[in-house]
PDB file of C-alpha atoms and ligand atoms in Angstrom:
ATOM      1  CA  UNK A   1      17.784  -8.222  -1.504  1.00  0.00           C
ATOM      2  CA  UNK A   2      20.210 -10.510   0.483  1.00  0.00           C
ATOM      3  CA  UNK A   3      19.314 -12.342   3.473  1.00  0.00           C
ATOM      4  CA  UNK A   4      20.135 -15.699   5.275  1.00  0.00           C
ATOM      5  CA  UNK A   5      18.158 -17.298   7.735  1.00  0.00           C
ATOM      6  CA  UNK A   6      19.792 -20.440  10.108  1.00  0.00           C
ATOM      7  CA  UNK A   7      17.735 -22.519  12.110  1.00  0.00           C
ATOM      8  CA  UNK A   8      19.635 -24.215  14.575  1.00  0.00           C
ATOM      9  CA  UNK A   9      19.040 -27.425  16.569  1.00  0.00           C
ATOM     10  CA  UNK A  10      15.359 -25.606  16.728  1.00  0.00           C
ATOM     11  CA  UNK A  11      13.107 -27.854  19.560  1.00  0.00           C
ATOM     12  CA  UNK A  12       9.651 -27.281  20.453  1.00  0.00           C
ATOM     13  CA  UNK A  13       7.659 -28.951  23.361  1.00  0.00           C
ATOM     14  CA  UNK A  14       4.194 -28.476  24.009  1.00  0.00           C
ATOM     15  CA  UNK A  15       3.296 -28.248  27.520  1.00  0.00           C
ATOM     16  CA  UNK A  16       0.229 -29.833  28.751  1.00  0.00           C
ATOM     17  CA  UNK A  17      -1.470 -32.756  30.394  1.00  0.00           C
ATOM     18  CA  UNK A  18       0.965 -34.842  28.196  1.00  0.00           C
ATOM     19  CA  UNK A  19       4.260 -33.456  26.898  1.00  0.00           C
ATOM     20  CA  UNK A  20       4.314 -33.156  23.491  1.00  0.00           C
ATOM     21  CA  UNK A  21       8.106 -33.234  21.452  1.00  0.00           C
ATOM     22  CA  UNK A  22       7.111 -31.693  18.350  1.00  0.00           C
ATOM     23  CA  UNK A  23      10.274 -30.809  16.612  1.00  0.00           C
ATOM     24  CA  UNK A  24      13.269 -32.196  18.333  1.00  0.00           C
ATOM     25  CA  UNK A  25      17.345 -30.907  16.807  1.00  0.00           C
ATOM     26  CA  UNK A  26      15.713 -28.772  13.354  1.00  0.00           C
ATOM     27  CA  UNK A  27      18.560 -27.501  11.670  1.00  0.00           C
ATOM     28  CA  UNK A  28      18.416 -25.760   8.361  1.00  0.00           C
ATOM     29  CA  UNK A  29      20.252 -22.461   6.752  1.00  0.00           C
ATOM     30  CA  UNK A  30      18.575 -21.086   3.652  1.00  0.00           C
ATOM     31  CA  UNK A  31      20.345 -17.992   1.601  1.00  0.00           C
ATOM     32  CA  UNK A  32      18.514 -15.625  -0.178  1.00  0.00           C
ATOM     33  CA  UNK A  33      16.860 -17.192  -3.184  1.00  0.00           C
ATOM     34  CA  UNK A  34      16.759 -20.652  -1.616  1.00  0.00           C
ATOM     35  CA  UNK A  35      13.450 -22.693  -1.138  1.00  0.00           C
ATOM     36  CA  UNK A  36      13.166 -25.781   0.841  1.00  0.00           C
ATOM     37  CA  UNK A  37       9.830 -28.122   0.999  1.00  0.00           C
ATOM     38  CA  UNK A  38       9.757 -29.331   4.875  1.00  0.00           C
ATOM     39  CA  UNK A  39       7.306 -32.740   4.192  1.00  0.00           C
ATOM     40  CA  UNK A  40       6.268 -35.334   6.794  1.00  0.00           C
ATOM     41  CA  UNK A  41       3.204 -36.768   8.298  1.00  0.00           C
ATOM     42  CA  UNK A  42       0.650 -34.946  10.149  1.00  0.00           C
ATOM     43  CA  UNK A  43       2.124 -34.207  13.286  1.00  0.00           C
ATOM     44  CA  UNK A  44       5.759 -34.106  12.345  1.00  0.00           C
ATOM     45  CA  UNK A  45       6.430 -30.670  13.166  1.00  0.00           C
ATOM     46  CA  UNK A  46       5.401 -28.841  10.019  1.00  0.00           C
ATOM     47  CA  UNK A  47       3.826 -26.110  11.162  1.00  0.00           C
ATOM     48  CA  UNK A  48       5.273 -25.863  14.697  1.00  0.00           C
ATOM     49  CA  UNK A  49       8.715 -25.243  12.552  1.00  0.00           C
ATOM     50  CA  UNK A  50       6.955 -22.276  10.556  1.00  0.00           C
ATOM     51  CA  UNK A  51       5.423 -21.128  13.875  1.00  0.00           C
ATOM     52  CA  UNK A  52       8.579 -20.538  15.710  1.00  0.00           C
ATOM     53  CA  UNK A  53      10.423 -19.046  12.440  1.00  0.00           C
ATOM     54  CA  UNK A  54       7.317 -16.535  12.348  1.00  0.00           C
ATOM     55  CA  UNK A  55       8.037 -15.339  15.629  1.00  0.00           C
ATOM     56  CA  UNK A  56       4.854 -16.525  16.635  1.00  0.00           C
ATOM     57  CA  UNK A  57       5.278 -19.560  18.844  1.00  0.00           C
ATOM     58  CA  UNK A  58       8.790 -19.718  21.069  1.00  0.00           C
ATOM     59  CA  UNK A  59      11.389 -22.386  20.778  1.00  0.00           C
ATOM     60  CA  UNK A  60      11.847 -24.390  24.024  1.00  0.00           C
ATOM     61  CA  UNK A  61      15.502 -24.705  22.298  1.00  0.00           C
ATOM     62  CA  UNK A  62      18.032 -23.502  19.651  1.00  0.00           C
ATOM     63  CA  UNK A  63      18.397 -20.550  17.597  1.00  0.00           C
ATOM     64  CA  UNK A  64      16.580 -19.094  15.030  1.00  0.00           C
ATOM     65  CA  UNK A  65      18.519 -15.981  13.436  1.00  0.00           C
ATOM     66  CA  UNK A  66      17.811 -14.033  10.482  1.00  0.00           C
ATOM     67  CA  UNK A  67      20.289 -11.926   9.193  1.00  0.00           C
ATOM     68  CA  UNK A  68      22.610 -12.916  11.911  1.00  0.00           C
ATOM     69  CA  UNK A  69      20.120 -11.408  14.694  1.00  0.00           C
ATOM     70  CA  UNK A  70      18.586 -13.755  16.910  1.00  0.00           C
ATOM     71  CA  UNK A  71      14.728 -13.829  16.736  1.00  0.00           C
ATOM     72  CA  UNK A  72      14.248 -15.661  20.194  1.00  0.00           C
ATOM     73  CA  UNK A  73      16.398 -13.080  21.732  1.00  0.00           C
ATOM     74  CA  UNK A  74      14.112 -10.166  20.438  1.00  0.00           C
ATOM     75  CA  UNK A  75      12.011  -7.761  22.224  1.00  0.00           C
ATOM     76  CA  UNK A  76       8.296  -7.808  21.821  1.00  0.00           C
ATOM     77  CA  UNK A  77       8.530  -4.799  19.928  1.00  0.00           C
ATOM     78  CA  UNK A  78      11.358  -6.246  17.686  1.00  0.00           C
ATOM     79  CA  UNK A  79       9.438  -9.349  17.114  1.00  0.00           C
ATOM     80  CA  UNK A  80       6.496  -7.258  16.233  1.00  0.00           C
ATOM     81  CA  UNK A  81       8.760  -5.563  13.509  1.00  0.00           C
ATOM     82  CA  UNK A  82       9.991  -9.024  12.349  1.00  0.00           C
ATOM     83  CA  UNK A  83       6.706 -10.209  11.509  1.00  0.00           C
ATOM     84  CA  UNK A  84       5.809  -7.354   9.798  1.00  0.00           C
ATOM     85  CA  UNK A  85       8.998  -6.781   7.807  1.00  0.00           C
ATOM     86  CA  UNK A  86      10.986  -9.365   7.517  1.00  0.00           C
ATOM     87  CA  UNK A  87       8.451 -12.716   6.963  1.00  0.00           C
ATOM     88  CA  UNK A  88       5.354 -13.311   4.982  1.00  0.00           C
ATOM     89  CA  UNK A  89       2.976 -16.334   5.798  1.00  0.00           C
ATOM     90  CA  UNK A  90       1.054 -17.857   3.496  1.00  0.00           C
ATOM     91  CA  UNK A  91      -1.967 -20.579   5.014  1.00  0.00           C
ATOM     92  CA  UNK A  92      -4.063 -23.443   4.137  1.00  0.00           C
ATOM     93  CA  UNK A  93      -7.081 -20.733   5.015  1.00  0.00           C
ATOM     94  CA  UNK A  94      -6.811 -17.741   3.125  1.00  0.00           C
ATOM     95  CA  UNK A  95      -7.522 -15.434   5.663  1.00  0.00           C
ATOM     96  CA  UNK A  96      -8.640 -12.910   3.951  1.00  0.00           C
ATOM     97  CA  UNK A  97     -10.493  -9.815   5.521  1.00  0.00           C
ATOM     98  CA  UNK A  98     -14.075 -10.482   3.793  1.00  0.00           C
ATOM     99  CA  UNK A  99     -15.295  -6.699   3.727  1.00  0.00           C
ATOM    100  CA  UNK A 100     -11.968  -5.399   2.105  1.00  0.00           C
ATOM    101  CA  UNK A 101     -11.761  -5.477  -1.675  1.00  0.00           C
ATOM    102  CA  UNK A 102      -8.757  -7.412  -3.184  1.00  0.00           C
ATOM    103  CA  UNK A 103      -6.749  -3.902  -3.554  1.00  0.00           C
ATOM    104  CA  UNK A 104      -7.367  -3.144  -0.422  1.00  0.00           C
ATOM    105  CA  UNK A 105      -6.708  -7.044   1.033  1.00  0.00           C
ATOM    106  CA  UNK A 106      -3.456  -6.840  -0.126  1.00  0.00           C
ATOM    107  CA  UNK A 107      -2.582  -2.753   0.820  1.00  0.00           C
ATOM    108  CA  UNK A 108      -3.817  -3.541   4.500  1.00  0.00           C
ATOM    109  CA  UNK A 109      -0.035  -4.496   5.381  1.00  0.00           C
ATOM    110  CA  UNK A 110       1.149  -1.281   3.650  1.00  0.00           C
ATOM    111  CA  UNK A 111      -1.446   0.561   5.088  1.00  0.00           C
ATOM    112  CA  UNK A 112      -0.005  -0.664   8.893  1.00  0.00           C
ATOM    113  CA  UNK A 113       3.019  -0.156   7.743  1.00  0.00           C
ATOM    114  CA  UNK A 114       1.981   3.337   6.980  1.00  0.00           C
ATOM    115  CA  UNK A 115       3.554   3.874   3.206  1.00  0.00           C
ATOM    116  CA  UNK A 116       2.528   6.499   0.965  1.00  0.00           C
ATOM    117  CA  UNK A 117      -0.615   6.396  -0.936  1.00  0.00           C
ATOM    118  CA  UNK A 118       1.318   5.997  -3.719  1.00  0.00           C
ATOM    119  CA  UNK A 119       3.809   3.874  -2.869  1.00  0.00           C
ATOM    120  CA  UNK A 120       0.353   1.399  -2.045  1.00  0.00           C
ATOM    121  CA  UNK A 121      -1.108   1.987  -5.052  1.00  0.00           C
ATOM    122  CA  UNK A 122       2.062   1.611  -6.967  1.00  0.00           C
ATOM    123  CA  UNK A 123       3.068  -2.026  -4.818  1.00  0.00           C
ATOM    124  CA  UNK A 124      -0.714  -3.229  -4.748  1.00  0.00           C
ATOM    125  CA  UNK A 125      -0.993  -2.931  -8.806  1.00  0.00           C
ATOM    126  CA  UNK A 126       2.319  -4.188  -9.398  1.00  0.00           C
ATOM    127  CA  UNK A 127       1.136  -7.899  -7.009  1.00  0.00           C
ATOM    128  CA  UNK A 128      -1.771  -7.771  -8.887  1.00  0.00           C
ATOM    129  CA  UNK A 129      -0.486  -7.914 -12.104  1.00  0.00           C
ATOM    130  CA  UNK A 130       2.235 -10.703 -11.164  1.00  0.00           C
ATOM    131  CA  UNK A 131      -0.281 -13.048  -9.567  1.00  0.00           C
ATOM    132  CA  UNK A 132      -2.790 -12.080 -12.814  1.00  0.00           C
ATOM    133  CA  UNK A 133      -5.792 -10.829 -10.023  1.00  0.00           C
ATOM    134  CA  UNK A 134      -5.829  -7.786 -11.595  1.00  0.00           C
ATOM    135  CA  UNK A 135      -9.288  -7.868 -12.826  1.00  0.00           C
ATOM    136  CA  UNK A 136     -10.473  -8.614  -9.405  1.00  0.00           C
ATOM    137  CA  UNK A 137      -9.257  -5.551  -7.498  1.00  0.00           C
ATOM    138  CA  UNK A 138     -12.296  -4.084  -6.614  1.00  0.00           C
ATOM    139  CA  UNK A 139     -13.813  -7.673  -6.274  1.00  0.00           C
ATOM    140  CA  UNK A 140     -14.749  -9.009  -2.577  1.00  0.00           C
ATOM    141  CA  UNK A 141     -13.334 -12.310  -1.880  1.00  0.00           C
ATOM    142  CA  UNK A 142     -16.374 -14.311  -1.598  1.00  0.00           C
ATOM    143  CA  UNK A 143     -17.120 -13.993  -5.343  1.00  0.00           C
ATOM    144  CA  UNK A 144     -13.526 -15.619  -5.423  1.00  0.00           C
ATOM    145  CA  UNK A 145     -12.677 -18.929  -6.020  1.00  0.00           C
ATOM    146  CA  UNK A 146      -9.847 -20.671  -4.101  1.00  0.00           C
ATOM    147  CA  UNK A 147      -7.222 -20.423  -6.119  1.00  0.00           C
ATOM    148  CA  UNK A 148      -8.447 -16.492  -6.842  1.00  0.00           C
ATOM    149  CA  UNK A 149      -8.468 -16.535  -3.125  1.00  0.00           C
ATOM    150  CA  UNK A 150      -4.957 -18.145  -2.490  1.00  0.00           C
ATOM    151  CA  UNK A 151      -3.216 -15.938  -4.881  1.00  0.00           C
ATOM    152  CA  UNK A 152      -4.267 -12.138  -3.058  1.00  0.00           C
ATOM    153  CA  UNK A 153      -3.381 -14.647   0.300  1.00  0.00           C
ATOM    154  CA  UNK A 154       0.203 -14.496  -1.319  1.00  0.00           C
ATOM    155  CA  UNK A 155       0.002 -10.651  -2.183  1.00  0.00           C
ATOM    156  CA  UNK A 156      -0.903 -10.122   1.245  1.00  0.00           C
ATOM    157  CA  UNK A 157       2.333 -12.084   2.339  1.00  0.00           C
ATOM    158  CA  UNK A 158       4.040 -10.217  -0.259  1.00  0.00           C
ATOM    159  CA  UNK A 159       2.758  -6.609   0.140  1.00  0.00           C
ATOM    160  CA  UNK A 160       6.164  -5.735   2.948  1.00  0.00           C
ATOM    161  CA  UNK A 161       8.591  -7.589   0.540  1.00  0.00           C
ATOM    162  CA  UNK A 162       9.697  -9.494   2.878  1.00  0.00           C
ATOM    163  CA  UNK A 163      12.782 -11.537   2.924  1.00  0.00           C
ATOM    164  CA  UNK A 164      11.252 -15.101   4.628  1.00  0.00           C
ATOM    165  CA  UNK A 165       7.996 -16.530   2.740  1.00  0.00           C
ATOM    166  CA  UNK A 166       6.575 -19.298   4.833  1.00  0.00           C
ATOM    167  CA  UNK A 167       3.818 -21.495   3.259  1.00  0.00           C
ATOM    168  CA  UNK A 168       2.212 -23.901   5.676  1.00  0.00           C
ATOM    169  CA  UNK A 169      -0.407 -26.017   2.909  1.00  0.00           C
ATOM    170  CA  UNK A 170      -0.814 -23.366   0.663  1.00  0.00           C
ATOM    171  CA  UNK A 171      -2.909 -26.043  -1.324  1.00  0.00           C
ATOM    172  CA  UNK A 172      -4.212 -27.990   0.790  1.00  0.00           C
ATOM    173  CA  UNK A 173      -7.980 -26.834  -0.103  1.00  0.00           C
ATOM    174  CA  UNK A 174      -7.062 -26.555  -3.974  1.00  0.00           C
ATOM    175  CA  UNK A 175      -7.767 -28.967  -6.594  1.00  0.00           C
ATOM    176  CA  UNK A 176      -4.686 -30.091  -8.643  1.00  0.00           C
ATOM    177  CA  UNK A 177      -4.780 -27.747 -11.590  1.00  0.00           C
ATOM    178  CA  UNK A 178      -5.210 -24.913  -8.783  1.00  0.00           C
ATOM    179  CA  UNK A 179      -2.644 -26.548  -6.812  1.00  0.00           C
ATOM    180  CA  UNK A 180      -0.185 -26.362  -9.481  1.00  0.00           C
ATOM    181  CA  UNK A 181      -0.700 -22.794 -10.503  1.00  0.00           C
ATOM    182  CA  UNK A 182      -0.430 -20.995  -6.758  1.00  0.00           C
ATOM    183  CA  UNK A 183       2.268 -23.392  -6.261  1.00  0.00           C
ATOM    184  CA  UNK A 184       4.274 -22.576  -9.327  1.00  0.00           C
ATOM    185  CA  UNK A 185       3.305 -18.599  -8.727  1.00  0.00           C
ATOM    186  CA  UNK A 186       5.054 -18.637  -5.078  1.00  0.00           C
ATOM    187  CA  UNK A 187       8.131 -20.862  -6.402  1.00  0.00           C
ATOM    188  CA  UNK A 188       8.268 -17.748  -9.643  1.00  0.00           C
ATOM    189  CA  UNK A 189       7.670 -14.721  -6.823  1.00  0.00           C
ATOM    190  CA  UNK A 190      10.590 -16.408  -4.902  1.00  0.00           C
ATOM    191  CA  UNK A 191      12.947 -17.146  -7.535  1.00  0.00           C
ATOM    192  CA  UNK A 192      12.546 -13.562  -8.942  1.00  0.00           C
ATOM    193  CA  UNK A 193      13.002 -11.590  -6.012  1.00  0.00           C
ATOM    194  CA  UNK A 194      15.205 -13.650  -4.030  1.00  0.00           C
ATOM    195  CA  UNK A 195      13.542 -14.659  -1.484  1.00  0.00           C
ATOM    196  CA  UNK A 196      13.723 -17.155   0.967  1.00  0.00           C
ATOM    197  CA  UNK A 197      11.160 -19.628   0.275  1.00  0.00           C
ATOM    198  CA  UNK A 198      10.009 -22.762   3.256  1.00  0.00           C
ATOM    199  CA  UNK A 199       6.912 -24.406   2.833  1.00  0.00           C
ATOM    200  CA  UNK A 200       5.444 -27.362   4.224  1.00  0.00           C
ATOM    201  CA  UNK A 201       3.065 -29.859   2.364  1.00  0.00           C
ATOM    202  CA  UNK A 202       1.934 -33.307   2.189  1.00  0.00           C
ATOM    203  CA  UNK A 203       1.594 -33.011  -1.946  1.00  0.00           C
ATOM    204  CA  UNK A 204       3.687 -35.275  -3.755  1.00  0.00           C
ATOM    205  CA  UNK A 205       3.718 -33.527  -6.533  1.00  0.00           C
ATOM    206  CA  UNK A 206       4.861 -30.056  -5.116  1.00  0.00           C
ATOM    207  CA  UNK A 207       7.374 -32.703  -3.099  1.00  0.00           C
ATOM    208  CA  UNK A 208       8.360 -33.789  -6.641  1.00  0.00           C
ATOM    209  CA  UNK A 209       9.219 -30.076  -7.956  1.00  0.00           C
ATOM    210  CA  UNK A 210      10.701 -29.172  -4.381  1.00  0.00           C
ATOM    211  CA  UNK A 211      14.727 -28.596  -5.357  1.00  0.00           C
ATOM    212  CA  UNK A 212      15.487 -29.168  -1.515  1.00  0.00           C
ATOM    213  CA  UNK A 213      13.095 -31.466   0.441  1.00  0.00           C
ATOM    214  CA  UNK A 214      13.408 -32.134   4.405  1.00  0.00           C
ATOM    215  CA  UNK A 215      11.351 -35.214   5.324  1.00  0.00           C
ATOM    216  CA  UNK A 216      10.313 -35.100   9.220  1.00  0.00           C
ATOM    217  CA  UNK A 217       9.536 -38.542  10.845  1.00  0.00           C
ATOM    218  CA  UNK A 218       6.212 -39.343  12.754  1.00  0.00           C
ATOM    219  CA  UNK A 219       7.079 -38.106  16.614  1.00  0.00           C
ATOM    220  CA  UNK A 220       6.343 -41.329  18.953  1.00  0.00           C
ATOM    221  CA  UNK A 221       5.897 -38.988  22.137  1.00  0.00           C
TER     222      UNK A 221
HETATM  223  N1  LIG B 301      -0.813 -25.866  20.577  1.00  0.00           N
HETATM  224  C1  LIG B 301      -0.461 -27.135  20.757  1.00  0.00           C
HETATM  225  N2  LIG B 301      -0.511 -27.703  21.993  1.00  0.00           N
HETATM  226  C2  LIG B 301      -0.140 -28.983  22.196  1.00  0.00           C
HETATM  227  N3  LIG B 301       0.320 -29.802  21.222  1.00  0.00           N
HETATM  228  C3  LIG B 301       0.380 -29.303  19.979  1.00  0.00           C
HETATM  229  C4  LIG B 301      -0.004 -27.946  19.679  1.00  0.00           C
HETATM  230  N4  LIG B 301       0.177 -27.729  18.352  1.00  0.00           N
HETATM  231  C5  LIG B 301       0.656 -28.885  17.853  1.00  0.00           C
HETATM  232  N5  LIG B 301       0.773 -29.818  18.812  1.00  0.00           N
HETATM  233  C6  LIG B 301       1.302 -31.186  18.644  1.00  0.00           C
HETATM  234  O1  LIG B 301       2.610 -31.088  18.123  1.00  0.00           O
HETATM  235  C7  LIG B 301       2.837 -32.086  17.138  1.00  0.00           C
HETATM  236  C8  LIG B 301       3.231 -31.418  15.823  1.00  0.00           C
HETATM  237  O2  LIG B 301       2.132 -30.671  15.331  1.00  0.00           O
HETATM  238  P1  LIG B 301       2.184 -29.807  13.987  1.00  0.00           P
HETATM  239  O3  LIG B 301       0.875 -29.137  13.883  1.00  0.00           O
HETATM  240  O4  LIG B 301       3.408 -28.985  14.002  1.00  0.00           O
HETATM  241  O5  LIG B 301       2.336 -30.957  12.888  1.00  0.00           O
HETATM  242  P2  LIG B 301       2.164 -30.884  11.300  1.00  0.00           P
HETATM  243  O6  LIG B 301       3.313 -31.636  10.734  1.00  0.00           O
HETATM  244  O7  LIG B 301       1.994 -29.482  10.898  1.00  0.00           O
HETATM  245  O8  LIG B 301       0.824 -31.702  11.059  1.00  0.00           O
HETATM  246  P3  LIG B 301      -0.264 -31.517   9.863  1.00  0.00           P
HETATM  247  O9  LIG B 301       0.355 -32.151   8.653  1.00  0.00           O
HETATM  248  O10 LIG B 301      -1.445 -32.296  10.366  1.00  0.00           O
HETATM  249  O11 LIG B 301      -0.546 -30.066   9.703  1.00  0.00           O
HETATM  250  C9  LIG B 301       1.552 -32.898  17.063  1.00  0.00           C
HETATM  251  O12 LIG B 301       1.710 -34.052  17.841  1.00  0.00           O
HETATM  252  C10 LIG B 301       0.503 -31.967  17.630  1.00  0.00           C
HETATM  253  O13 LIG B 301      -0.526 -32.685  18.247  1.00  0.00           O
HETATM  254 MG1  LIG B 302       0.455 -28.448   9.939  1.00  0.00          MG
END
């Protein structure tokens, strides 16, 4: 699967009582297969850049285009399709839907997405397997532990095959032997399938094993 995704002179202010700049002139272009590690205090913009890239929080400025179509320029509808399809977003929180099973945690995407029955089964068993869940299928998450938890988060991501993975913390609640093992399991789902890989983190050690690392200065206003 090919895909490129440019991010160009990307700006985001918050509106409020006080303005907040939160990312000011973001520029990045990632190919297919590429990963970058976006790292920086809290408040530097981390997740503000994932936001916008999701399609879930508008730029105030720049472009954002994937495949050479411009996100901020696309319908509701589009957008709707673009989150669905073409990213994958992976959270601090797992998120997971507590009263679904793993299998069916991680088919819920394919399920909205309305594939075949098989084509589920077929997709779900195949995530399983390359995170090494299987066992816990028909497991709820609660008898899971975070790192059990954090890996069907990335199937769910995963389930659409989508070309953008975004990763905002996926460790921040896991302890450093858990860290190390989701960590190296998103880097090994990216590599393999080409992927577009961003994720944001304050770990030094994922930092470390990062092969392109954007540092993001401490906003003053
Ligand atoms: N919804 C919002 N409304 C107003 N200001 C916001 C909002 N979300 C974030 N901010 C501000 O924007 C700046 C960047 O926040 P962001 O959450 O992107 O940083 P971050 O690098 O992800 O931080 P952390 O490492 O703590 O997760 C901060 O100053 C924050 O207070
Ligand atoms: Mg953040």
């Amino acid at each position: 699967m090919s895909g490129k995704l440019i991010i160009e002179n990307l700006e985001k202010v918050y509106k409020g009582e006080v303005e907040t700049i939160a990312v000011r002139d973001f520029n990045l272009s990632l190919n297919s297969g590429e990963s970058a590690t976006l790292a920086g205090p809290s408040g530097s913009g981390k997740s503000t850049i994932l936001l916008c890239i999701a399609g879930l929080l508008e730029p105030t400025f720049g472009k954002i285009i994937s495949n050479g179509k411009l996100v901020n320029a696309f319908t509701e509808e589009e957008l709707v399709d673009y989150r669905r399809q073409t990213v994958g977003i992976v959270f601090q929180s797992y998120n997971l839907i507590e009263y679904f099973t793993v299998f069916e945690n991680i088919a819920f995407p394919l399920w909205i997405a309305q594939k075949s029955k098989k084509e589920i089964k077929e997709r779900v068993e195949l995530l399983l397997d390359e995170l090494d869940i299987s066992r816990y299928a028909q497991t709820y998450p609660r008898f899971l532990s975070g790192g059990e938890q954090q890996r069907v988060a990335i199937g769910i991501a995963l389930a659409n095959n989508p070309q953008i993975i975004l990763a905002d913390e996926p460790t921040g609640n896991l302890d450093r032997e858990t860290a190390d093992i989701v960590i190296n399991l998103l880097f090994k789902e990216a590599q393999e399938h080409k992927k577009i890989l961003l994720l944001a983190t304050h770990d030094e050690k994922i930092i470390e094993k990062s092969k392109q690392v954007i540092s993001l200065e401490k906003r003053i206003i």
